[in-house]
XYZ file of C-alpha atoms in Angstrom:
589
model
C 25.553 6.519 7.865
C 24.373 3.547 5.060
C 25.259 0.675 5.678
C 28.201 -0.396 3.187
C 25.868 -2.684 0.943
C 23.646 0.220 0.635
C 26.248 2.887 -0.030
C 27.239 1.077 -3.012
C 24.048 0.814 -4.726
C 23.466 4.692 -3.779
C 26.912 5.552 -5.471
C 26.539 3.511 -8.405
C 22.816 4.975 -9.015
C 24.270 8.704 -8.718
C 27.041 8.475 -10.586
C 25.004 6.776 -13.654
C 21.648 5.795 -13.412
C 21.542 4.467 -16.665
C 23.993 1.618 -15.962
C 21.713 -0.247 -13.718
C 18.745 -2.091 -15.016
C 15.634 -3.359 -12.689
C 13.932 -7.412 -12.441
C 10.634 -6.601 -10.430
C 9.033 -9.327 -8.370
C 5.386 -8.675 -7.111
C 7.059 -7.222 -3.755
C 7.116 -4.284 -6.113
C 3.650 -3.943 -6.838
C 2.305 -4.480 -3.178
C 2.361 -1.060 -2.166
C -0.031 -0.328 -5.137
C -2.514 -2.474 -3.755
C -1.956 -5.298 -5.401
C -1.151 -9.371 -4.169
C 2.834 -10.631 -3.757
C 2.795 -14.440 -4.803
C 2.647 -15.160 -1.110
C -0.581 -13.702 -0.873
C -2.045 -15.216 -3.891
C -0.539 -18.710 -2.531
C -2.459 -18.277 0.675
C -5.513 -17.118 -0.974
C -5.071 -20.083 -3.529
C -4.822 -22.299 -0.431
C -8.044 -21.272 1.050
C -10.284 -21.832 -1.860
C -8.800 -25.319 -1.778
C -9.286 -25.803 1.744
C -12.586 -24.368 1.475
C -13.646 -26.919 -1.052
C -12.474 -29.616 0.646
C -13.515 -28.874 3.891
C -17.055 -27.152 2.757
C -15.862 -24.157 5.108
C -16.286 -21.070 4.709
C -13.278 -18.541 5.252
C -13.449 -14.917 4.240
C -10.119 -13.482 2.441
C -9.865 -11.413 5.511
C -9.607 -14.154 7.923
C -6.611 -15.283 6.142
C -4.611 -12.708 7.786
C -5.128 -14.573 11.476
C -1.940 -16.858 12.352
C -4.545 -18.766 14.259
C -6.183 -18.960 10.850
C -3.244 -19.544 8.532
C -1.487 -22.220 11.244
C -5.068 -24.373 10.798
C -5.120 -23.939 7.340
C -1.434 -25.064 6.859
C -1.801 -27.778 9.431
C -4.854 -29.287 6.354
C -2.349 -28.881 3.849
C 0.399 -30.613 5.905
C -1.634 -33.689 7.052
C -2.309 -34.597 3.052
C 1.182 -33.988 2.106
C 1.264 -31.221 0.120
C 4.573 -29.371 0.256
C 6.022 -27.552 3.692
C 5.439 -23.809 4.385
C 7.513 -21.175 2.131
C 8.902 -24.510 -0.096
C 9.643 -23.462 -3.701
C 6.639 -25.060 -5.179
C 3.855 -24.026 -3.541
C 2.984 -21.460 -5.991
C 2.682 -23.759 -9.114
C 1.377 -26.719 -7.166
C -2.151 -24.173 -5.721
C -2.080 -23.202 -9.281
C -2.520 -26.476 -10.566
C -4.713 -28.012 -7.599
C -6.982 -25.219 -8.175
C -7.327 -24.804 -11.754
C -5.433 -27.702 -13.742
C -4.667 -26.879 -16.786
C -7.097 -24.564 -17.502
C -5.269 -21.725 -18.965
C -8.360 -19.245 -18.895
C -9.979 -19.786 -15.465
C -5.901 -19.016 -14.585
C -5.966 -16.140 -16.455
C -9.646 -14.810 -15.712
C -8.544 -15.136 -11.501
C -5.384 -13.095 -12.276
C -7.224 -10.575 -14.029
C -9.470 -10.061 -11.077
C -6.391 -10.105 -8.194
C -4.904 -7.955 -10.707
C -7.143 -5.464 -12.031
C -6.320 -2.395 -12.896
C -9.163 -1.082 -10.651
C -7.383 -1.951 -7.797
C -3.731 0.132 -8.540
C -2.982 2.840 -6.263
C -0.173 3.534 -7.187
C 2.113 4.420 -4.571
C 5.560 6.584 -3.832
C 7.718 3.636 -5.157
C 5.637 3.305 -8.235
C 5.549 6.972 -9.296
C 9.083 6.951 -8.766
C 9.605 4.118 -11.130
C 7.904 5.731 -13.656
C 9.661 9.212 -13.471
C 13.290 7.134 -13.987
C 11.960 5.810 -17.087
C 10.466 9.137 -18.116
C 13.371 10.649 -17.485
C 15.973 7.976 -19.090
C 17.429 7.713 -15.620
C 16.664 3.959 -15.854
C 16.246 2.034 -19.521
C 15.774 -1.400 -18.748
C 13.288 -3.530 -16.680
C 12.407 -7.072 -16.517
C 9.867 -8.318 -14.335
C 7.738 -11.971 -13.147
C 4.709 -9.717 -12.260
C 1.508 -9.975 -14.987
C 0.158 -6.975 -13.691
C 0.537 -3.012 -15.211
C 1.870 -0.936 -12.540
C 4.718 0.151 -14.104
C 2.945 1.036 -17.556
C 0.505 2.981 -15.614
C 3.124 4.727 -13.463
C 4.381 5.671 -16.776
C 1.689 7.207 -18.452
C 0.258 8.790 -14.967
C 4.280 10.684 -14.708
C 4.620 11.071 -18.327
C 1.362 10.698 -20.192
C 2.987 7.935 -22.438
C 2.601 4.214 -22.936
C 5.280 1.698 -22.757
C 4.788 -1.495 -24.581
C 5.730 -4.585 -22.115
C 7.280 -7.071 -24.244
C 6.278 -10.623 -22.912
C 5.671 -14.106 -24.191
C 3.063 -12.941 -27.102
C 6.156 -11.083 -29.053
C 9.314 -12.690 -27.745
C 11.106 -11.885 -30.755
C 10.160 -7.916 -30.587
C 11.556 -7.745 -27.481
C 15.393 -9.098 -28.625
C 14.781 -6.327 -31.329
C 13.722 -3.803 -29.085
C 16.513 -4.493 -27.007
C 19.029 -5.163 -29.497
C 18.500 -1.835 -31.547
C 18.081 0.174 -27.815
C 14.675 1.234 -27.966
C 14.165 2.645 -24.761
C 12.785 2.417 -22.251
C 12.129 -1.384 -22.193
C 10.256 -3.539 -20.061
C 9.659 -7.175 -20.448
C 7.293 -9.427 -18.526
C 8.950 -12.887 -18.263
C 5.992 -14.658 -17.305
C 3.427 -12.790 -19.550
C 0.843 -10.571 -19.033
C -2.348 -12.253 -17.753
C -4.419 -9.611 -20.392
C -3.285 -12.027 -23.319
C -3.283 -16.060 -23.656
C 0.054 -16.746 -22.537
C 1.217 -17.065 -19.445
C 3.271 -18.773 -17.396
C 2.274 -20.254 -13.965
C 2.235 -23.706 -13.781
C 5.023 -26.161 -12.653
C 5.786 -27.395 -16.319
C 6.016 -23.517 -17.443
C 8.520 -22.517 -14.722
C 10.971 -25.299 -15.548
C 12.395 -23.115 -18.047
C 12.289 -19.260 -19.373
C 11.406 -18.602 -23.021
C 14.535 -18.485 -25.001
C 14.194 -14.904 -26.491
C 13.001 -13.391 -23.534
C 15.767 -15.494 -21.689
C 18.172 -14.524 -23.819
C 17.292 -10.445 -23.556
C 18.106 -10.765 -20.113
C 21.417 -12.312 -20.673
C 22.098 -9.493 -22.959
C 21.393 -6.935 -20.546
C 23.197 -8.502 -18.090
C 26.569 -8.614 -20.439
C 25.706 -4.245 -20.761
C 23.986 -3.420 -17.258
C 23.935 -3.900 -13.738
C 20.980 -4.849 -12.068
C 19.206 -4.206 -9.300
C 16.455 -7.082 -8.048
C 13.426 -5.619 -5.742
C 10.468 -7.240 -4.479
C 11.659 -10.160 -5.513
C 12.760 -13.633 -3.204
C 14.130 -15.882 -6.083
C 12.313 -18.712 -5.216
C 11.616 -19.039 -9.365
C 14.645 -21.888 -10.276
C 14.296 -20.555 -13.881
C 14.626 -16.774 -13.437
C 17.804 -18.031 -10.762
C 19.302 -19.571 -14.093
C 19.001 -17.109 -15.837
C 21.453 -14.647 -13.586
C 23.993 -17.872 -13.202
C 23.690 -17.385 -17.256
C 24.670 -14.166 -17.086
C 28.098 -15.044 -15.084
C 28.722 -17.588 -17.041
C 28.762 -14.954 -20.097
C 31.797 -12.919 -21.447
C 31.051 -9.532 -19.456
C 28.764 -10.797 -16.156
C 26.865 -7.495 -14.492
C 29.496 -4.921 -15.371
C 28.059 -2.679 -13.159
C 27.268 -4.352 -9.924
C 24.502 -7.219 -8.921
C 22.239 -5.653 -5.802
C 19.660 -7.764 -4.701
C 17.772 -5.701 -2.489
C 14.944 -7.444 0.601
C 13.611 -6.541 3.961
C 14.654 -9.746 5.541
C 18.422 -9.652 6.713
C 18.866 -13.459 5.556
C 18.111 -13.932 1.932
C 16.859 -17.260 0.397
C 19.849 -19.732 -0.043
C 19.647 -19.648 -3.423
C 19.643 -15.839 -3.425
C 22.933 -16.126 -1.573
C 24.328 -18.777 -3.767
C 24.203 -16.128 -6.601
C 26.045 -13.428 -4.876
C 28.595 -15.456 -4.005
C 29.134 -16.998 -7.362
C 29.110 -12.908 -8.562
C 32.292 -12.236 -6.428
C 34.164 -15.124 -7.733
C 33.773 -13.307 -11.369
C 34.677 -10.500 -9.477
C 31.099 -9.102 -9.728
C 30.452 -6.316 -7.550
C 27.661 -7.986 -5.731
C 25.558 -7.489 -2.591
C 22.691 -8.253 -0.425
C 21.137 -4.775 0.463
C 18.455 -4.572 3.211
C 16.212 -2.095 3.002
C 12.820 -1.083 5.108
C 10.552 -1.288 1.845
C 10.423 -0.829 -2.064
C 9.261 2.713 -1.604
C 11.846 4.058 1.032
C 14.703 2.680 -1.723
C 12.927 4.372 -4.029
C 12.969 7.920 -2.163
C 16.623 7.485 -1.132
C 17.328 6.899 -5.035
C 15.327 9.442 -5.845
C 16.655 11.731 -3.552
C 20.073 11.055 -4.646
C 19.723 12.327 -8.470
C 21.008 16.101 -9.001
C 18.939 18.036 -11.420
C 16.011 16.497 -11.804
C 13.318 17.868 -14.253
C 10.720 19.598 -11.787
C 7.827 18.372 -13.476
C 8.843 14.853 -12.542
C 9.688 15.464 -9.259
C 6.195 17.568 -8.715
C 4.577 14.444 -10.298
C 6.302 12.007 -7.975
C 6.025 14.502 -4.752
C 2.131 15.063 -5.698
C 1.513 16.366 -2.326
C 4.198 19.247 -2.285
C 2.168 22.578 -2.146
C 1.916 25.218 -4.995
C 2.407 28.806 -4.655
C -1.002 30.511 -5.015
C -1.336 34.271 -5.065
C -5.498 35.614 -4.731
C -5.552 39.346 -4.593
C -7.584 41.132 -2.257
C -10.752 42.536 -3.643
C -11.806 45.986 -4.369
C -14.645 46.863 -1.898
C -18.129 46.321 -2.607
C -17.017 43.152 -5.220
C -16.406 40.292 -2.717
C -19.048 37.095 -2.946
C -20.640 35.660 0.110
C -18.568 33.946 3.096
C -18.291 30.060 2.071
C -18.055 27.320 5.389
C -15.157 24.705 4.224
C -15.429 21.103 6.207
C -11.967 21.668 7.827
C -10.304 22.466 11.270
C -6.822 23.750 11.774
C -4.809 21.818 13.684
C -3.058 24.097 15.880
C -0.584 21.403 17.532
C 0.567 18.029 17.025
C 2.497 15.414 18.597
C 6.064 16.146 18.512
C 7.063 12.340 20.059
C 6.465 9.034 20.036
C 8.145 5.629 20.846
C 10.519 4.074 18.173
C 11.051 0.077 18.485
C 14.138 -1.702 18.231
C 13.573 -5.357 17.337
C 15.733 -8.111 16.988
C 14.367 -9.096 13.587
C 13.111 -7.074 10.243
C 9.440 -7.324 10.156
C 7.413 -6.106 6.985
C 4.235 -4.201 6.441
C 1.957 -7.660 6.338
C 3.465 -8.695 9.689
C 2.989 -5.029 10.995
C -0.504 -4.562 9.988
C -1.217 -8.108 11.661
C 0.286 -7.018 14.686
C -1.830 -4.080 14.731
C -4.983 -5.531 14.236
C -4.484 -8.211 17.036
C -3.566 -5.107 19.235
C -7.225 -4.207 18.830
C -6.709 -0.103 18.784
C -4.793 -0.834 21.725
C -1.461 0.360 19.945
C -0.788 2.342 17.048
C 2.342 1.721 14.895
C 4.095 2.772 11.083
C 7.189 1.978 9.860
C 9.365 4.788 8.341
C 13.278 4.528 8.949
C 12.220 2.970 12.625
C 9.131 1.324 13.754
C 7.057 3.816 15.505
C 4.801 3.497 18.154
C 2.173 4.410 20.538
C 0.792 2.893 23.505
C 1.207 1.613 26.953
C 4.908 0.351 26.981
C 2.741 -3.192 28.625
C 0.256 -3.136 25.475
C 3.598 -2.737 22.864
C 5.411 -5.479 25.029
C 2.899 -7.769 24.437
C 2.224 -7.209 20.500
C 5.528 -7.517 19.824
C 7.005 -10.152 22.393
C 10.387 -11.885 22.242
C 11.423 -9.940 19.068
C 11.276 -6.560 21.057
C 14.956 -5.029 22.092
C 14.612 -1.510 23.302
C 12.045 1.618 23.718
C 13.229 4.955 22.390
C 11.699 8.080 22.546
C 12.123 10.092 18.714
C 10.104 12.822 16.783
C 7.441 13.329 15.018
C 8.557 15.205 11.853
C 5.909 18.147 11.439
C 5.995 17.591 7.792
C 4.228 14.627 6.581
C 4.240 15.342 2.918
C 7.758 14.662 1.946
C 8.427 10.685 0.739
C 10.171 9.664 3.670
C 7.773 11.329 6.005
C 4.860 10.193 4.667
C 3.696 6.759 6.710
C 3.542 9.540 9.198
C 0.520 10.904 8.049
C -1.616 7.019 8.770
C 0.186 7.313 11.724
C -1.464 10.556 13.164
C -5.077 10.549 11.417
C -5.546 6.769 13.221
C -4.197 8.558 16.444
C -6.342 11.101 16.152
C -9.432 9.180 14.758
C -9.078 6.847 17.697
C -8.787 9.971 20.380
C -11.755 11.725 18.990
C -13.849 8.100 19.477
C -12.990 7.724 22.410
C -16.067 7.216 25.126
C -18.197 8.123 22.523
C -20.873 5.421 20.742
C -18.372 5.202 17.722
C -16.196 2.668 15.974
C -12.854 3.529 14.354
C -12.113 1.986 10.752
C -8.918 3.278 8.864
C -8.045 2.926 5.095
C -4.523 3.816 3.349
C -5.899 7.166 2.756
C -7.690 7.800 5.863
C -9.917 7.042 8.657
C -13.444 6.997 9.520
C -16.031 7.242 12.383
C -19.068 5.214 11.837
C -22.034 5.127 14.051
C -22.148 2.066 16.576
C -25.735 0.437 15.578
C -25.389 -1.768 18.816
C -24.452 0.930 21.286
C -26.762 1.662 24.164
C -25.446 5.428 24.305
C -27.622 7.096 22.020
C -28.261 10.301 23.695
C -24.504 10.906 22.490
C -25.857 10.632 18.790
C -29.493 13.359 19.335
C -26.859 15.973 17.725
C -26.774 14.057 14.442
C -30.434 12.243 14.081
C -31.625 15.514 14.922
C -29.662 16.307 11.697
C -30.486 13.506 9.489
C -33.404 11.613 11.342
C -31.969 7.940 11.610
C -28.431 7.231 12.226
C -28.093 3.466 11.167
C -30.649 0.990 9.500
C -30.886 -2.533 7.650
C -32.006 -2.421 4.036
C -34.946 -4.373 3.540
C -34.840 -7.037 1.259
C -31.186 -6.284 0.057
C -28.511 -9.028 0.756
C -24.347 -9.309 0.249
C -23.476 -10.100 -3.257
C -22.141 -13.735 -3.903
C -18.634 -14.235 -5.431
C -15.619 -16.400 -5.266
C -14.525 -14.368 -2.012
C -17.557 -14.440 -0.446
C -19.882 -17.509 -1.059
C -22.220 -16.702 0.874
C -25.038 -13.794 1.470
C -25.596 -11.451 4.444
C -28.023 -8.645 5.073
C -27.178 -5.281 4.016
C -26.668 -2.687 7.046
C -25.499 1.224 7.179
C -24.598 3.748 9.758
C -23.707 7.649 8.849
C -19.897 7.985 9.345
C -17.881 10.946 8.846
C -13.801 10.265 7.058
C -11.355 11.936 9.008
C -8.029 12.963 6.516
C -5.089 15.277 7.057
C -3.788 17.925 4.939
C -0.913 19.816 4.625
C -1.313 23.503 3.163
C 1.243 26.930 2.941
C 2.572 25.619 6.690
C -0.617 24.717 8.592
C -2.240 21.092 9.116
C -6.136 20.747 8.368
C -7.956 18.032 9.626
C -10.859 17.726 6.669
C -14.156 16.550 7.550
C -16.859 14.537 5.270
C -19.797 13.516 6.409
C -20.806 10.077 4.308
C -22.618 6.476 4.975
C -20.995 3.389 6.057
C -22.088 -0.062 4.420
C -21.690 -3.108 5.712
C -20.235 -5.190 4.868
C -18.033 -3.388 2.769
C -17.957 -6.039 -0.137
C -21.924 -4.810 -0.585
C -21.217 -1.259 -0.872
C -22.316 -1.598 -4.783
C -25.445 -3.367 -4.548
C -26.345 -0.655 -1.673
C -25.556 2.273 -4.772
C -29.424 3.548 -4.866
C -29.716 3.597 -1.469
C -26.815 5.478 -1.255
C -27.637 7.778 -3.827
C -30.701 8.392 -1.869
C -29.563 8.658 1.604
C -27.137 11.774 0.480
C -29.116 13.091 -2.547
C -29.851 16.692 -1.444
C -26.865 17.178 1.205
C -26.231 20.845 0.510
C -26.014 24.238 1.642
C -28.565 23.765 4.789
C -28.331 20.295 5.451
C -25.013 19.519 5.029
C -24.114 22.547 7.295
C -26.052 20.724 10.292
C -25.039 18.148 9.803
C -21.052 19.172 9.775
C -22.205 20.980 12.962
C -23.835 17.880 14.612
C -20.590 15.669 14.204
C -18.549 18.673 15.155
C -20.872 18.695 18.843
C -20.243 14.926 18.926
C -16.593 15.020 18.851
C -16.075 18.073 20.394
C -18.628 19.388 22.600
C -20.367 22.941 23.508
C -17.289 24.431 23.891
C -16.687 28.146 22.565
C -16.298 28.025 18.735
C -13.563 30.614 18.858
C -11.580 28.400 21.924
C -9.346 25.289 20.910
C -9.770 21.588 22.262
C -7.188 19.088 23.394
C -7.638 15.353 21.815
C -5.771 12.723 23.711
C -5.582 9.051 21.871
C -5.371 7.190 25.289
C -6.224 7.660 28.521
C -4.058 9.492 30.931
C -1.382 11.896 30.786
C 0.199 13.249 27.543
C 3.480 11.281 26.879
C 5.372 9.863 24.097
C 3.426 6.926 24.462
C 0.294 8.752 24.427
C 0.097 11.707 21.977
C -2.269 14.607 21.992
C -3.254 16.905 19.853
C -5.233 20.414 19.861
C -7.843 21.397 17.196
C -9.580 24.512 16.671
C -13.024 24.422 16.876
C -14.044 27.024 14.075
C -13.875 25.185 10.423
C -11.928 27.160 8.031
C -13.744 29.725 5.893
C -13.499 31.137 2.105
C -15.064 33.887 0.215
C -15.298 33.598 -3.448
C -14.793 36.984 -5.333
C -16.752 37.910 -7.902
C -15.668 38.970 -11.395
């Protein structure tokens, strides 16, 4: 059963749509790959420590407490303001780059770049409402483009984001209902204006400002991703109820925390005395709301929903050859997976904890644990090893299932879930490390492992399994200031796939650089190193990795991989691969 905050956003979204409109804070765009403002303030507050300091710290070291608590502890001793205060965002801005409008603008464009938009569930989704005229209206504080490329990627059309370069088209726009419309209130960091700095926040722009009262006097709104720590954009809604016709259709301020900002709480309760239909809905993460409203709306076009579900299967019919016209058999690079864990351990915790936090937790676990967050926190592990990631904020173990489908929205943090359980199994006592991306995981030779007779499989295969390039060092940038030599090791990604009812664990055989950041300047030599993988080679080669991982078993038998040591459990999951790849035959015409 919803809880009653969330019941009433659900039934207002059903029943029309239309009637609520969105304000997007950056919380929105995070899944996509992109920076919240917290992330840019702690980012902004390393370059300054840096500078001062003449230390270097790597973006990625940011994400240490130990890290973060000496940082802040700098910051605190020279009285800049506390932890989480409301103007730490334009203060960095302005330590860091003044006034100087482009250098702001030239930064954003880089944290922002389109390059780096993935766009995820949440995103897609908000792109099929406007496609679809289930939503018309959206405001947002974010400069980036992740909801005009969710749009064209659903849709194949461009929305025009009305910001501070056209203030006045946007009260048109509005005015004369040309939907859908979106309106950055803070600009969009591709033109001149933007708004960042502590004498820009002070107030909104009045036609901008004053679109948003007018869609507050005709729609509801729903707030996501957003904590309201801008005082501005938090006048603007106590505008609204101080209008004639204040949110007619509800105020739902949606977050992951239970406790809202105070001034976030302020506003709801100064809704219900105008007899506002307003509430604080918690909610595990921008794309799980998303799925649940999604979920919710009867008769949805199909092409939308096949765009927003883009891993649901198609129906694909091959007839079966005449004899004597059938091509040659073709090796694919996947196994079946014939079984996979059915349990694991879900975590009740006294507190809401988000995806940063989680992924922290993780990575101090040290492969120790493995954990997602779907509509529970999942985990596996030693109960000890969990216990001690999580500490005093841990309530309860519970055993639940594994759903066996991972492609559906709600399922699919799943999917992470079980290729880093299974990447880490299949490492396991073998000279390899485990890395794992958002869209899977890899193996990568261990250069400083004393086991190579483990490896005489694969250099038989490819001669050398790991190397330093000569002469070639780490690019220099803003993130990293400083040069490093250029390594590699062969690695092989490690994915999961879901096809016509049966799981395939796909193999690809590739080269690891590090560090990562260098991967460009190492382009030739990559070129190189797999120029010429086909047919012959890149068959041994698939069959070297396949004798690493999994032995000299019988090709037609199956294997077991465990992740941990010890007994299967739900604590410990296991799974059992065949050891044949999958093969095709290509018909000739």
């Amino acid at each position: 059963m919803l809880p009653l905050s969330q019941s009433k956003l659900f039934d207002v979204f059903q029943e029309r749509p239309q009637s609520l409109a969105w304000f997007l804070g950056a919380g929105a765009s995070r899944n996509a790959g992109l920076p919240t403002a917290t992330d840019l303030i702690w980012d902004l507050k390393r370059k300054y420590y840096q500078k001062a300091e003449n230390q270097e710290i790597a973006p990625q070291d940011m994400q240490s407490e130990a890290v973060r608590a000496k940082v802040q502890s700098f910051m605190d001793a020279r009285g800049f303001p506390p932890l989480w205060a409301d103007e730490e965002y334009s203060l960095y801005f302005e330590k860091i780059f003044g006034d100087g409008r482009e250098r702001q603008r030239q930064y954003l464009i880089k944290q922002l770049s389109d390059d780096l938009v993935s766009l995820s569930l949440g995103n897609r989704i908000m792109g099929a409402l406007f496609a679809g005229g289930f939503s018309r209206v959206g405001f947002t504080t974010n400069f980036d483009t992740v909801v005009e490329k969710a749009l064209a990627q659903i849709d194949g059309r461009a929305i025009a984001a009305y910001h501070l370069e056209g203030p006045r088209s946007a009260r048109r726009a509005l005015d004369n209902e040309e939907f859908p419309f979106y309106c950055k209130l803070h600009g969009d960091f591709r033109y001149d204006s933007l708004k960042n700095l502590t004498a820009d926040l002070a107030s909104q722009n009045a036609e901008l400002a004053s679109c948003l009262v007018n869609a507050g006097n005709r729609f509801g709104f729903v707030i996501a991703g957003y904590s309201g720590r801008d005082l501005s954009v938090m006048q603007l809604f106590h505008d609204v109820l101080a209008s004639p016709n204040p949110f007619p259709h509800g105020l739902f301020w949606t977050g992951i925390g239970k406790s809202p900002l105070p001034a976030v709480s302020a506003l709801i309760e100064a809704a219900k005395a105008r007899n506002v239909v307003a509430e604080y809905v918690v909610v595990d993460s921008f794309d799980t709301l998303m799925s649940r409203l999604w979920r919710g709306i009867a008769n949805k076009p199909q092409y939308l929903d096949e765009k927003v579900r883009r891993a649901t299967a198609a129906d694909v019919h091959i007839p079966i050859p005449p004899p004597g016209s059938v091509g040659p058999i073709l090796r694919m690079n996947a196994l079946l997976v014939r079984q996979l864990p059915t349990e694991c351990q879900s975590i009740s915790l006294k507190r809401l904890i988000d995806w940063t936090e989680l992924k922290r937790i993780k990575s101090d676990a040290e492969q120790t644990i493995i954990v997602t967050k779907a509509d529970t926190v999942c985990a596996w592990g030693q109960v000890e090893d969990v216990r001690s990631s999580f500490g005093r904020d841990l309530l309860k173990f519970e055993v639940r299932g594994v759903p066996p489908d991972f492609t559906t929205p709600e399922n699919f943090p799943f999917k992470a879930f079980l290729e880093e359980a299974l990447v880490i199994g299949l490492a396991r006592g073998k000279p390899l490390l485990v890395r794992t991306k958002s869209r899977a995981a890899y193996l990568i030779v261990d250069a400083h492992s004393q086991d190579v007779a483990r490896l005489t499989p694969l250099t038989k295969a490819v001669q050398t399994a790991s190397g330093i390039l000569p002469g070639l060092l780490s690019p220099v940038s803003e993130d990293y200031p400083t040069t490093s030599k250029v390594s590699w090791s062969e690695c092989l990604r490690i994915s999961l796939d879901q096809r016509d009812g049966q799981t395939w664990l796909n193999l690809a055989p590739d080269v690891w650089i590090w560090p990562q950041h260098a991967r460009e300047v190492a382009r030739t030599f990559l070129d190189r190193r797999r120029g010429g993988r086909y047919n012959k080679q890149h068959n041994a080669i698939l069959d070297a990795w396949l004798k690493i991982l999994l032995g000299d078993g019988d090709r037609a038998g199956d294997v077991a991989v465990k992740t941990f040591e010890g007994e299967s459990c739900p604590g410990n999951p296991s799974f059992v691969l065949s050891r044949r790849t999958a093969f095709s035959r290509r018909i000739q015409g």
